[in-house]
CSV table of C-alpha atoms in Angstrom, one decimal:
chain,number,residue,atom,x,y,z
Z,1,MET,CA,-38.3,-69.3,-169.3
Z,2,ARG,CA,-42.3,-69.5,-168.5
Z,3,PRO,CA,-43.1,-65.8,-167.8
Z,4,LEU,CA,-47.0,-65.9,-167.4
Z,5,LEU,CA,-48.2,-61.8,-168.1
Z,6,LEU,CA,-52.2,-61.0,-165.8
Z,7,ASN,CA,-54.0,-58.3,-167.1
Z,8,THR,CA,-57.5,-57.3,-167.1
Z,9,TYR,CA,-57.8,-57.1,-171.0
Z,10,ASP,CA,-55.8,-58.3,-173.3
Z,11,ILE,CA,-56.0,-55.4,-175.9
Z,12,ARG,CA,-58.4,-53.1,-174.3
Z,13,GLY,CA,-57.2,-49.5,-173.1
Z,14,GLY,CA,-54.0,-48.0,-173.1
Z,15,ALA,CA,-52.5,-51.0,-170.0
Z,16,ALA,CA,-53.3,-53.7,-172.1
Z,17,ARG,CA,-51.8,-52.9,-174.9
Z,18,ALA,CA,-48.6,-52.4,-173.4
Z,19,ALA,CA,-48.8,-55.3,-172.0
Z,20,TYR,CA,-49.8,-57.7,-175.1
Z,21,ARG,CA,-47.1,-56.2,-177.2
Z,22,LEU,CA,-44.5,-56.8,-174.3
Z,23,HIS,CA,-45.8,-60.5,-174.6
Z,24,ARG,CA,-45.6,-60.2,-178.4
Z,25,GLY,CA,-41.8,-58.8,-178.1
Z,26,LEU,CA,-40.9,-61.9,-175.5
Z,27,ARG,CA,-41.9,-64.6,-177.9
Z,28,ALA,CA,-40.1,-63.0,-180.4
Z,29,ALA,CA,-36.9,-62.9,-177.9
Z,30,GLY,CA,-37.8,-66.9,-177.6
Z,31,ILE,CA,-39.1,-66.3,-174.4
Z,32,GLU,CA,-42.2,-68.9,-173.8
Z,33,SER,CA,-44.7,-66.3,-172.9
Z,34,GLN,CA,-48.3,-66.3,-172.0
Z,35,MET,CA,-50.8,-63.9,-170.8
Z,36,LEU,CA,-53.8,-64.8,-168.7
Z,37,VAL,CA,-57.0,-61.8,-168.6
Z,38,GLN,CA,-60.7,-61.8,-167.8
Z,39,SER,CA,-61.8,-60.7,-170.8
Z,40,LYS,CA,-60.4,-62.0,-173.9
Z,41,SER,CA,-60.9,-59.9,-177.4
Z,42,ASN,CA,-58.1,-61.6,-180.0
Z,43,ASP,CA,-57.1,-64.9,-181.0
Z,44,ASP,CA,-54.0,-65.1,-179.8
Z,45,PRO,CA,-53.6,-68.7,-178.8
Z,46,TYR,CA,-50.6,-68.1,-176.4
Z,47,ILE,CA,-53.7,-65.9,-174.3
Z,48,GLU,CA,-55.8,-67.7,-171.7
Z,49,GLY,CA,-58.7,-65.9,-171.3
Z,50,PRO,CA,-62.5,-66.9,-170.6
Z,51,ARG,CA,-63.5,-71.1,-171.4
Z,52,SER,CA,-67.0,-70.4,-171.0
Z,53,ARG,CA,-70.4,-68.5,-171.3
Z,54,TYR,CA,-70.2,-68.6,-167.6
Z,55,GLU,CA,-66.9,-66.9,-167.6
Z,56,THR,CA,-67.2,-64.4,-170.4
Z,57,LEU,CA,-70.3,-62.9,-168.5
Z,58,MET,CA,-68.6,-62.7,-165.5
Z,59,GLY,CA,-65.9,-60.8,-167.0
Z,60,VAL,CA,-67.8,-58.1,-167.9
Z,61,VAL,CA,-70.0,-57.7,-164.5
Z,62,ARG,CA,-67.0,-58.4,-162.2
Z,63,PRO,CA,-65.9,-54.8,-162.8
Z,64,GLN,CA,-69.3,-53.5,-161.9
Z,65,PHE,CA,-69.6,-55.7,-158.8
Z,66,ASP,CA,-65.9,-54.3,-157.7
Z,67,ILE,CA,-67.3,-50.9,-157.6
Z,68,LEU,CA,-70.1,-51.2,-156.0
Z,69,PRO,CA,-69.2,-50.2,-152.5
Z,70,THR,CA,-68.1,-47.1,-153.5
Z,71,TYR,CA,-71.9,-46.4,-154.4
Z,72,LEU,CA,-71.9,-46.0,-150.5
Z,73,TYR,CA,-70.3,-42.5,-151.2
Z,74,PRO,CA,-72.9,-40.2,-152.7
Z,75,ARG,CA,-70.3,-37.4,-153.3
Z,76,ARG,CA,-67.3,-39.8,-155.1
Z,77,GLY,CA,-65.7,-38.5,-158.5
Z,78,ASN,CA,-65.9,-39.8,-162.0
Z,79,GLY,CA,-62.4,-40.8,-162.0
Z,80,VAL,CA,-62.0,-44.8,-162.0
Z,81,TYR,CA,-61.9,-46.3,-158.7
Z,82,TYR,CA,-61.7,-50.4,-158.0
Z,83,PRO,CA,-61.6,-51.2,-154.3
Z,84,GLY,CA,-60.7,-55.1,-155.3
Z,85,LEU,CA,-62.5,-56.6,-152.8
Z,86,LEU,CA,-64.1,-59.4,-155.2
Z,87,PRO,CA,-62.3,-63.2,-154.7
Z,88,GLY,CA,-60.0,-64.3,-156.8
Z,89,ASN,CA,-60.8,-67.3,-158.6
Z,90,TYR,CA,-57.1,-67.4,-160.7
Z,91,VAL,CA,-55.0,-69.3,-158.3
Z,92,LYS,CA,-55.8,-72.9,-160.1
Z,93,ARG,CA,-55.1,-71.6,-163.4
Z,94,VAL,CA,-51.7,-69.8,-162.9
Z,95,ARG,CA,-51.1,-73.1,-161.1
Z,96,ARG,CA,-51.6,-75.2,-164.1
Z,97,LEU,CA,-49.8,-73.1,-166.7
Z,98,LYS,CA,-46.9,-73.7,-164.4
Z,99,PRO,CA,-45.3,-70.6,-165.1
Z,100,ASP,CA,-41.5,-69.4,-163.9
Z,101,ILE,CA,-42.7,-66.2,-162.9
Z,102,VAL,CA,-46.1,-64.3,-162.6
Z,103,HIS,CA,-45.8,-60.7,-164.1
Z,104,LEU,CA,-48.8,-58.6,-163.4
Z,105,HIS,CA,-50.0,-55.5,-165.3
Z,106,TRP,CA,-52.8,-53.6,-164.8
Z,107,VAL,CA,-55.3,-56.2,-162.8
Z,108,ALA,CA,-57.9,-54.1,-161.5
Z,109,GLY,CA,-61.4,-54.4,-161.9
Z,110,GLY,CA,-62.6,-57.0,-160.2
Z,111,PHE,CA,-59.6,-59.1,-161.5
Z,112,LEU,CA,-57.2,-59.2,-158.7
Z,113,ASN,CA,-57.7,-60.1,-155.2
Z,114,PRO,CA,-55.1,-58.6,-152.7
Z,115,SER,CA,-54.2,-62.1,-150.9
Z,116,THR,CA,-53.7,-63.6,-154.2
Z,117,LEU,CA,-50.3,-62.6,-154.5
Z,118,THR,CA,-49.4,-64.6,-151.7
Z,119,ALA,CA,-50.8,-67.9,-153.4
Z,120,PHE,CA,-48.9,-68.1,-157.1
Z,121,GLY,CA,-46.4,-69.6,-155.7
Z,122,VAL,CA,-43.9,-68.4,-158.0
Z,123,PRO,CA,-41.6,-65.2,-157.9
Z,124,VAL,CA,-43.8,-61.7,-158.7
Z,125,VAL,CA,-42.8,-59.0,-160.9
Z,126,TRP,CA,-45.4,-55.9,-161.0
Z,127,THR,CA,-45.2,-53.5,-164.2
Z,128,LEU,CA,-47.6,-50.0,-162.3
Z,129,HIS,CA,-50.0,-48.5,-165.3
Z,130,ASP,CA,-50.8,-46.3,-162.6
Z,131,MET,CA,-50.7,-45.7,-159.3
Z,132,TRP,CA,-53.7,-48.3,-158.0
Z,133,ALA,CA,-51.2,-51.2,-156.6
Z,134,PHE,CA,-50.2,-48.4,-153.4
Z,135,THR,CA,-53.3,-46.6,-153.2
Z,136,GLY,CA,-56.8,-47.1,-151.3
Z,137,GLY,CA,-58.4,-47.8,-154.8
Z,138,CYS,CA,-57.8,-44.6,-157.0
Z,139,HIS,CA,-55.9,-45.4,-160.1
Z,140,TYR,CA,-54.6,-41.6,-159.9
Z,141,ASP,CA,-54.5,-39.2,-156.9
Z,142,ASN,CA,-55.3,-36.1,-158.5
Z,143,GLY,CA,-52.3,-34.8,-156.4
Z,144,CYS,CA,-54.0,-35.5,-152.7
Z,145,GLY,CA,-50.5,-37.3,-151.8
Z,146,ARG,CA,-52.4,-39.4,-149.1
Z,147,TYR,CA,-51.2,-42.5,-150.1
Z,148,VAL,CA,-47.8,-41.6,-148.9
Z,149,GLU,CA,-48.7,-42.6,-145.4
Z,150,THR,CA,-52.4,-43.9,-145.5
Z,151,CYS,CA,-55.1,-43.0,-147.3
Z,152,GLY,CA,-58.2,-42.3,-145.8
Z,153,LYS,CA,-60.6,-38.8,-146.2
Z,154,CYS,CA,-60.2,-39.9,-149.7
Z,155,PRO,CA,-61.1,-37.2,-152.2
Z,156,ALA,CA,-61.4,-39.2,-154.7
Z,157,LEU,CA,-65.4,-40.8,-152.9
Z,158,GLY,CA,-65.8,-37.3,-151.6
Z,159,SER,CA,-65.5,-38.2,-148.1
Z,160,SER,CA,-64.2,-36.5,-145.2
Z,161,ARG,CA,-64.0,-39.9,-142.6
Z,162,GLY,CA,-60.2,-41.2,-142.2
Z,163,THR,CA,-61.4,-44.5,-141.4
Z,164,ASP,CA,-63.1,-44.8,-145.0
Z,165,LEU,CA,-63.1,-47.0,-147.7
Z,166,SER,CA,-59.9,-45.5,-149.3
Z,167,ARG,CA,-58.4,-46.1,-145.7
Z,168,TRP,CA,-60.0,-50.1,-145.2
Z,169,VAL,CA,-58.5,-51.0,-148.7
Z,170,TRP,CA,-55.0,-49.6,-147.9
Z,171,GLN,CA,-54.7,-51.0,-144.8
Z,172,ARG,CA,-55.9,-55.0,-146.4
Z,173,LYS,CA,-53.2,-54.5,-149.5
Z,174,ARG,CA,-50.5,-53.6,-146.2
Z,175,ARG,CA,-51.6,-56.8,-144.5
Z,176,LYS,CA,-50.9,-58.6,-147.8
Z,177,TRP,CA,-48.5,-57.4,-149.0
Z,178,THR,CA,-46.0,-56.6,-146.4
Z,179,ASP,CA,-44.4,-60.0,-147.0
Z,180,VAL,CA,-44.3,-60.3,-150.7
Z,181,SER,CA,-41.2,-61.0,-152.5
Z,182,LEU,CA,-42.5,-58.3,-154.9
Z,183,THR,CA,-40.2,-56.6,-157.5
Z,184,VAL,CA,-42.2,-53.4,-158.8
Z,185,VAL,CA,-41.3,-52.0,-162.3
Z,186,THR,CA,-42.7,-48.8,-163.5
Z,187,PRO,CA,-42.5,-47.3,-166.7
Z,188,SER,CA,-42.0,-43.8,-166.0
Z,189,ARG,CA,-39.6,-42.1,-163.3
Z,190,TRP,CA,-42.3,-40.1,-162.2
Z,191,LEU,CA,-44.6,-42.9,-160.9
Z,192,ALA,CA,-41.4,-44.7,-159.5
Z,193,ASP,CA,-40.9,-41.4,-157.5
Z,194,CYS,CA,-44.5,-41.9,-156.0
Z,195,ALA,CA,-44.1,-46.2,-155.8
Z,196,ARG,CA,-40.7,-45.3,-153.5
Z,197,LYS,CA,-42.4,-42.7,-151.2
Z,198,SER,CA,-45.8,-45.1,-150.8
Z,199,SER,CA,-45.5,-46.8,-147.4
Z,200,LEU,CA,-46.8,-49.7,-149.6
Z,201,PHE,CA,-43.8,-50.2,-151.7
Z,202,SER,CA,-41.3,-47.7,-150.1
Z,203,ASN,CA,-39.5,-51.1,-149.0
Z,204,LYS,CA,-39.1,-52.9,-152.3
Z,205,ARG,CA,-37.5,-53.0,-155.2
Z,206,ILE,CA,-38.1,-50.7,-157.6
Z,207,GLU,CA,-37.2,-50.9,-161.3
Z,208,ILE,CA,-37.9,-48.5,-164.6
Z,209,ILE,CA,-38.5,-50.1,-167.8
Z,210,PRO,CA,-40.2,-48.2,-170.1
Z,211,ASN,CA,-43.3,-49.6,-172.4
Z,212,GLY,CA,-41.8,-50.7,-175.8
Z,213,LEU,CA,-42.9,-50.6,-179.9
Z,214,ASP,CA,-42.9,-52.2,-182.6
Z,215,VAL,CA,-40.6,-49.4,-184.7
Z,216,ALA,CA,-41.3,-51.1,-188.0
Z,217,GLN,CA,-45.1,-51.1,-187.4
Z,218,PHE,CA,-45.2,-47.5,-186.1
Z,219,ARG,CA,-43.1,-45.2,-188.3
Z,220,ALA,CA,-44.1,-42.5,-190.3
Z,221,LEU,CA,-45.8,-43.0,-193.5
Z,222,ASP,CA,-46.7,-40.7,-196.2
Z,223,LYS,CA,-48.8,-38.0,-194.6
Z,224,TRP,CA,-50.8,-37.4,-198.1
Z,225,SER,CA,-51.9,-41.2,-198.5
Z,226,ALA,CA,-52.7,-41.4,-195.1
Z,227,ARG,CA,-55.1,-38.7,-195.2
Z,228,GLU,CA,-56.6,-39.7,-198.5
Z,229,LEU,CA,-57.4,-43.2,-196.9
Z,230,LEU,CA,-58.4,-41.6,-193.3
Z,231,GLY,CA,-60.7,-39.6,-195.7
Z,232,LEU,CA,-58.9,-36.4,-194.2
Z,233,PRO,CA,-58.1,-32.8,-196.2
Z,234,THR,CA,-54.8,-33.1,-197.5
Z,235,ARG,CA,-53.7,-29.4,-197.5
Z,236,LYS,CA,-54.6,-28.3,-193.9
Z,237,ARG,CA,-52.8,-28.1,-190.6
Z,238,LEU,CA,-54.2,-31.1,-188.5
Z,239,ILE,CA,-54.2,-30.8,-184.8
Z,240,LEU,CA,-54.7,-34.3,-183.1
Z,241,PHE,CA,-56.5,-34.9,-179.5
Z,242,GLY,CA,-58.9,-37.4,-177.3
Z,243,THR,CA,-62.2,-36.9,-177.1
Z,244,LEU,CA,-63.2,-33.9,-174.5
Z,245,ASN,CA,-64.9,-36.4,-172.2
Z,246,ALA,CA,-65.8,-35.1,-168.5
Z,247,ASN,CA,-67.3,-38.1,-167.2
Z,248,VAL,CA,-63.2,-39.8,-167.8
Z,249,GLY,CA,-62.8,-36.9,-164.6
Z,250,GLN,CA,-60.5,-34.1,-164.9
Z,251,ARG,CA,-57.4,-35.7,-164.9
Z,252,LYS,CA,-57.3,-36.0,-169.0
Z,253,GLY,CA,-57.4,-31.7,-168.8
Z,254,SER,CA,-60.2,-31.3,-171.0
Z,255,GLN,CA,-61.2,-27.8,-169.6
Z,256,GLU,CA,-57.4,-26.9,-170.1
Z,257,LEU,CA,-57.1,-28.1,-173.6
Z,258,TRP,CA,-61.0,-26.0,-174.1
Z,259,GLU,CA,-59.5,-23.2,-173.1
Z,260,ALA,CA,-56.2,-23.8,-174.9
Z,261,LEU,CA,-58.2,-24.1,-178.0
Z,262,GLN,CA,-59.9,-21.0,-177.4
Z,263,ALA,CA,-56.7,-19.4,-177.4
Z,264,PHE,CA,-55.3,-20.9,-180.2
Z,265,ARG,CA,-58.6,-20.2,-182.5
Z,266,LYS,CA,-58.3,-16.2,-181.3
Z,267,ALA,CA,-55.0,-16.0,-182.1
Z,268,HIS,CA,-55.3,-17.2,-185.6
Z,269,LYS,CA,-58.4,-15.5,-186.1
Z,270,GLY,CA,-59.5,-15.5,-190.5
Z,271,GLN,CA,-57.1,-18.3,-191.3
Z,272,ASP,CA,-58.4,-21.5,-192.5
Z,273,ASN,CA,-55.5,-23.5,-192.5
Z,274,TYR,CA,-56.0,-25.4,-189.1
Z,275,GLU,CA,-58.2,-28.0,-188.4
Z,276,LEU,CA,-59.3,-30.6,-185.4
Z,277,VAL,CA,-59.4,-34.2,-185.3
Z,278,ILE,CA,-60.6,-35.7,-182.4
Z,279,VAL,CA,-60.4,-39.7,-181.5
Z,280,GLY,CA,-62.2,-41.5,-179.2
Z,281,GLN,CA,-65.5,-40.4,-180.0
Z,282,SER,CA,-67.7,-40.5,-183.3
Z,283,THR,CA,-69.7,-37.0,-184.1
Z,284,PRO,CA,-71.9,-36.4,-181.2
Z,285,ILE,CA,-75.8,-35.3,-181.6
Z,286,SER,CA,-75.0,-31.8,-180.5
Z,287,PRO,CA,-71.4,-31.4,-181.2
Z,288,PRO,CA,-69.7,-28.3,-179.5
Z,289,ASP,CA,-68.1,-25.3,-181.5
Z,290,PHE,CA,-64.5,-25.1,-181.6
Z,291,GLY,CA,-64.5,-22.5,-183.6
Z,292,LEU,CA,-62.5,-24.6,-186.0
Z,293,PRO,CA,-63.7,-27.7,-188.5
Z,294,VAL,CA,-63.6,-31.1,-186.6
Z,295,HIS,CA,-63.1,-34.4,-187.9
Z,296,TYR,CA,-64.2,-37.2,-185.5
Z,297,MET,CA,-62.5,-40.9,-186.3
Z,298,GLY,CA,-64.5,-42.4,-183.4
Z,299,ILE,CA,-62.8,-45.2,-181.4
Z,300,LEU,CA,-59.9,-46.7,-182.7
Z,301,ASN,CA,-58.1,-50.2,-181.5
Z,302,ASP,CA,-56.1,-51.7,-184.0
Z,303,ASP,CA,-52.2,-50.2,-184.4
Z,304,VAL,CA,-52.2,-50.1,-188.5
Z,305,THR,CA,-54.7,-47.4,-188.1
Z,306,LEU,CA,-53.3,-46.0,-185.3
Z,307,ALA,CA,-50.1,-45.7,-186.8
Z,308,LEU,CA,-51.6,-44.2,-190.2
Z,309,LEU,CA,-53.6,-41.9,-188.2
Z,310,ALA,CA,-50.4,-40.9,-185.8
Z,311,SER,CA,-48.9,-40.3,-189.6
Z,312,ALA,CA,-51.8,-38.2,-191.3
Z,313,VAL,CA,-51.7,-35.0,-188.4
Z,314,ASP,CA,-49.0,-32.3,-187.8
Z,315,VAL,CA,-49.1,-32.6,-183.9
Z,316,VAL,CA,-51.2,-34.5,-181.3
Z,317,VAL,CA,-51.8,-33.0,-177.7
Z,318,VAL,CA,-52.0,-34.3,-174.9
Z,319,PRO,CA,-53.2,-32.2,-171.8
Z,320,SER,CA,-53.2,-34.8,-169.0
Z,321,LEU,CA,-52.4,-33.5,-165.4
Z,322,GLN,CA,-51.4,-36.5,-164.2
Z,323,GLU,CA,-50.3,-39.8,-167.0
Z,324,ASN,CA,-47.7,-42.5,-166.3
Z,325,LEU,CA,-46.1,-42.9,-169.8
Z,326,SER,CA,-48.4,-41.6,-172.6
Z,327,ASN,CA,-48.6,-44.6,-175.2
Z,328,THR,CA,-51.0,-42.0,-177.3
Z,329,VAL,CA,-47.4,-39.9,-177.4
Z,330,MET,CA,-44.7,-42.6,-177.6
Z,331,GLU,CA,-47.0,-44.0,-180.9
Z,332,SER,CA,-47.4,-40.2,-182.1
Z,333,LEU,CA,-43.2,-39.3,-181.6
Z,334,ALA,CA,-43.0,-43.2,-183.5
Z,335,CYS,CA,-44.5,-42.1,-186.6
Z,336,GLY,CA,-42.3,-38.8,-186.7
Z,337,THR,CA,-45.3,-36.1,-185.2
Z,338,PRO,CA,-44.5,-34.1,-182.7
Z,339,CYS,CA,-46.5,-33.4,-179.4
Z,340,VAL,CA,-47.5,-31.0,-177.1
Z,341,ALA,CA,-48.5,-31.6,-173.2
Z,342,PHE,CA,-47.5,-30.4,-169.8
Z,343,ASN,CA,-44.8,-30.8,-168.0
Z,344,ILE,CA,-45.8,-33.7,-165.8
Z,345,GLY,CA,-45.4,-37.2,-164.9
Z,346,GLY,CA,-44.3,-39.4,-167.3
Z,347,MET,CA,-44.6,-36.3,-170.9
Z,348,PRO,CA,-40.8,-36.0,-170.4
Z,349,ASP,CA,-39.5,-39.5,-170.5
Z,350,LEU,CA,-40.8,-39.2,-173.8
Z,351,ILE,CA,-41.0,-35.2,-175.0
Z,352,GLU,CA,-37.3,-33.4,-175.0
Z,353,HIS,CA,-39.0,-29.2,-174.9
Z,354,GLN,CA,-38.5,-28.0,-178.2
Z,355,ARG,CA,-36.8,-31.0,-179.5
Z,356,ASN,CA,-39.2,-33.3,-180.4
Z,357,GLY,CA,-42.1,-31.4,-179.1
Z,358,TYR,CA,-43.4,-28.8,-176.3
Z,359,LEU,CA,-43.4,-29.1,-173.0
Z,360,ALA,CA,-46.1,-26.6,-171.6
Z,361,ARG,CA,-46.2,-24.9,-168.0
Z,362,PRO,CA,-48.6,-27.1,-165.9
Z,363,PHE,CA,-51.4,-26.5,-166.0
Z,364,GLU,CA,-50.9,-23.2,-168.1
Z,365,SER,CA,-53.8,-23.2,-171.2
Z,366,LEU,CA,-52.7,-20.1,-172.9
Z,367,ASP,CA,-48.8,-22.0,-172.6
Z,368,LEU,CA,-50.2,-24.9,-174.1
Z,369,ALA,CA,-52.2,-23.4,-177.1
Z,370,HIS,CA,-48.4,-21.3,-177.8
Z,371,GLY,CA,-46.8,-24.7,-177.9
Z,372,ILE,CA,-49.1,-25.8,-180.6
Z,373,HIS,CA,-48.7,-22.2,-182.3
Z,374,TRP,CA,-44.7,-23.0,-182.0
Z,375,VAL,CA,-44.9,-26.8,-183.4
Z,376,LEU,CA,-46.8,-25.6,-186.1
Z,377,GLU,CA,-45.6,-22.1,-187.3
Z,378,ASN,CA,-42.6,-22.8,-189.1
Z,379,ASN,CA,-41.7,-25.8,-191.5
Z,380,GLU,CA,-38.4,-26.0,-191.3
Z,381,ARG,CA,-38.7,-26.6,-187.3
Z,382,TRP,CA,-41.6,-29.2,-187.5
Z,383,TYR,CA,-38.8,-31.2,-189.6
Z,384,ALA,CA,-36.4,-31.0,-187.3
Z,385,LEU,CA,-38.4,-31.8,-184.5
Z,386,SER,CA,-40.2,-34.7,-186.7
Z,387,LYS,CA,-36.8,-36.4,-187.0
Z,388,ARG,CA,-35.7,-36.3,-183.6
Z,389,ALA,CA,-39.2,-37.3,-182.7
Z,390,ARG,CA,-39.2,-40.6,-184.4
Z,391,GLU,CA,-35.1,-41.3,-183.2
Z,392,LYS,CA,-36.0,-40.9,-179.6
Z,393,VAL,CA,-37.8,-43.8,-180.2
Z,394,GLU,CA,-36.3,-46.2,-182.2
Z,395,VAL,CA,-33.2,-45.5,-179.5
Z,396,GLU,CA,-35.3,-45.6,-176.2
Z,397,PHE,CA,-38.6,-48.0,-177.0
Z,398,ASP,CA,-37.6,-50.1,-179.5
Z,399,LEU,CA,-39.8,-53.3,-178.5
Z,400,ARG,CA,-37.0,-55.7,-179.0
Z,401,VAL,CA,-34.8,-53.5,-176.7
Z,402,ILE,CA,-37.4,-53.6,-174.0
Z,403,ALA,CA,-37.7,-57.5,-174.0
Z,404,GLN,CA,-34.3,-58.1,-173.3
Z,405,ARG,CA,-34.6,-55.6,-170.0
Z,406,TYR,CA,-37.2,-58.0,-169.4
Z,407,LYS,CA,-35.5,-60.9,-169.9
Z,408,SER,CA,-32.8,-60.2,-167.9
Z,409,LEU,CA,-35.1,-58.8,-164.9
Z,410,TYR,CA,-36.7,-62.6,-164.8
Z,411,LEU,CA,-33.0,-63.9,-164.7
Z,412,SER,CA,-32.1,-61.3,-161.9
Z,413,VAL,CA,-35.7,-62.3,-159.7
Z,414,LEU,CA,-35.5,-66.1,-160.7
Z,415,ASN,CA,-31.8,-65.9,-159.2
Z,416,GLN,CA,-32.5,-64.1,-156.4
Z,417,ALA,CA,-35.1,-66.4,-155.6
Z,418,GLY,CA,-33.0,-69.7,-156.1
Z,419,ARG,CA,-34.9,-70.6,-158.7
Z,420,GLY,CA,-32.0,-71.3,-161.2
Z,421,CYS,CA,-29.7,-68.9,-163.2
Z,422,ASP,CA,-26.3,-70.0,-164.3
Z,423,ARG,CA,-25.6,-66.6,-165.6
Z,424,PRO,CA,-24.9,-63.8,-162.1
Z,425,GLU,CA,-24.1,-61.2,-164.5
Z,426,LEU,CA,-27.7,-60.4,-165.5
Z,427,ASN,CA,-28.6,-59.4,-162.4
Z,428,VAL,CA,-28.0,-55.9,-163.4
Z,429,VAL,CA,-31.4,-54.3,-165.3
Z,430,TRP,CA,-30.0,-52.1,-168.1
């Protein structure tokens, strides 16, 4: 079996890491997986990327060209929005690689043109890492819900017109994808519900298969050794979160996290045993005053350092307002670190309330602050949460199990397409 996984990037970004981990898991399971990407960063010989300096340059500029139409909307928001209008140029390469099945992942940023899906000549599976496949261009709708029927009057574009860019992109997707034999996979139950409600995918086969993780690599390391290696204090309670960056849009919950931290600081005024760790940003020129000591870790991409950091801290806070299946939460739980998040999206698939973390009421900053306090206030409770966190990942997200689930799905899809499968019992995705 020769699946070909398509993703805009190979290892840059959460969706890319999830796709690449699956690629490695499939190969470890004896499946001849390959990847085709627009921009390649690592040296995996089974990943096809740009073949010349020109193609490398185009991999950099195509995302910028793809968003040019959005500049017609001066009131547009700062969230990610890709119309997907650039001509596709990967069909010949896909056919040359002769896959049995094409497996799409995150293919925005100038990589996938909607008309491409009908040109591969083999069955297509698409794992969704956000909502882009069934919207008019946004990757998360921030609750607007217009994708259920037809887009238009797009809040992401700041548009009040029904026949705006989002409506045109949505109609184009409908024309190109209605008759495509497409199997959709979502990593979370929430995204599956969204896809089923959408007018673009309501008649497609939709399966739920979570992202997988190498549980041998992501595991609890000695906390004190991890802190010493990372230059973090060894005798403090450390709270980890991502950068408070307004430029990534409201979806990441920057405002809610800021309010939660202020409430947490007030509740622990005069105590000096709590410190903050921020990943995704180096120390800014004018750092904000959180009222607590802060350690900036910069941008981390390699799994070894990510596992080290997840093991070093005491709690991870992910305050997203919309989220599919958070890699950060999964990685942290695998390392035995409890997580705090709002009870939204795919968070309940990962966090079991007061069993391996805390699910705060959406979008109550005070409850988010209470969750941080609840996780940290009792050592005996923390160790119980940590134990259950690791067990959760071992049982439900082990990459070896996820690879086998995809193998079963591939066989089922190929069998339905009449491309050979002498084991019909494998049609069921378990």
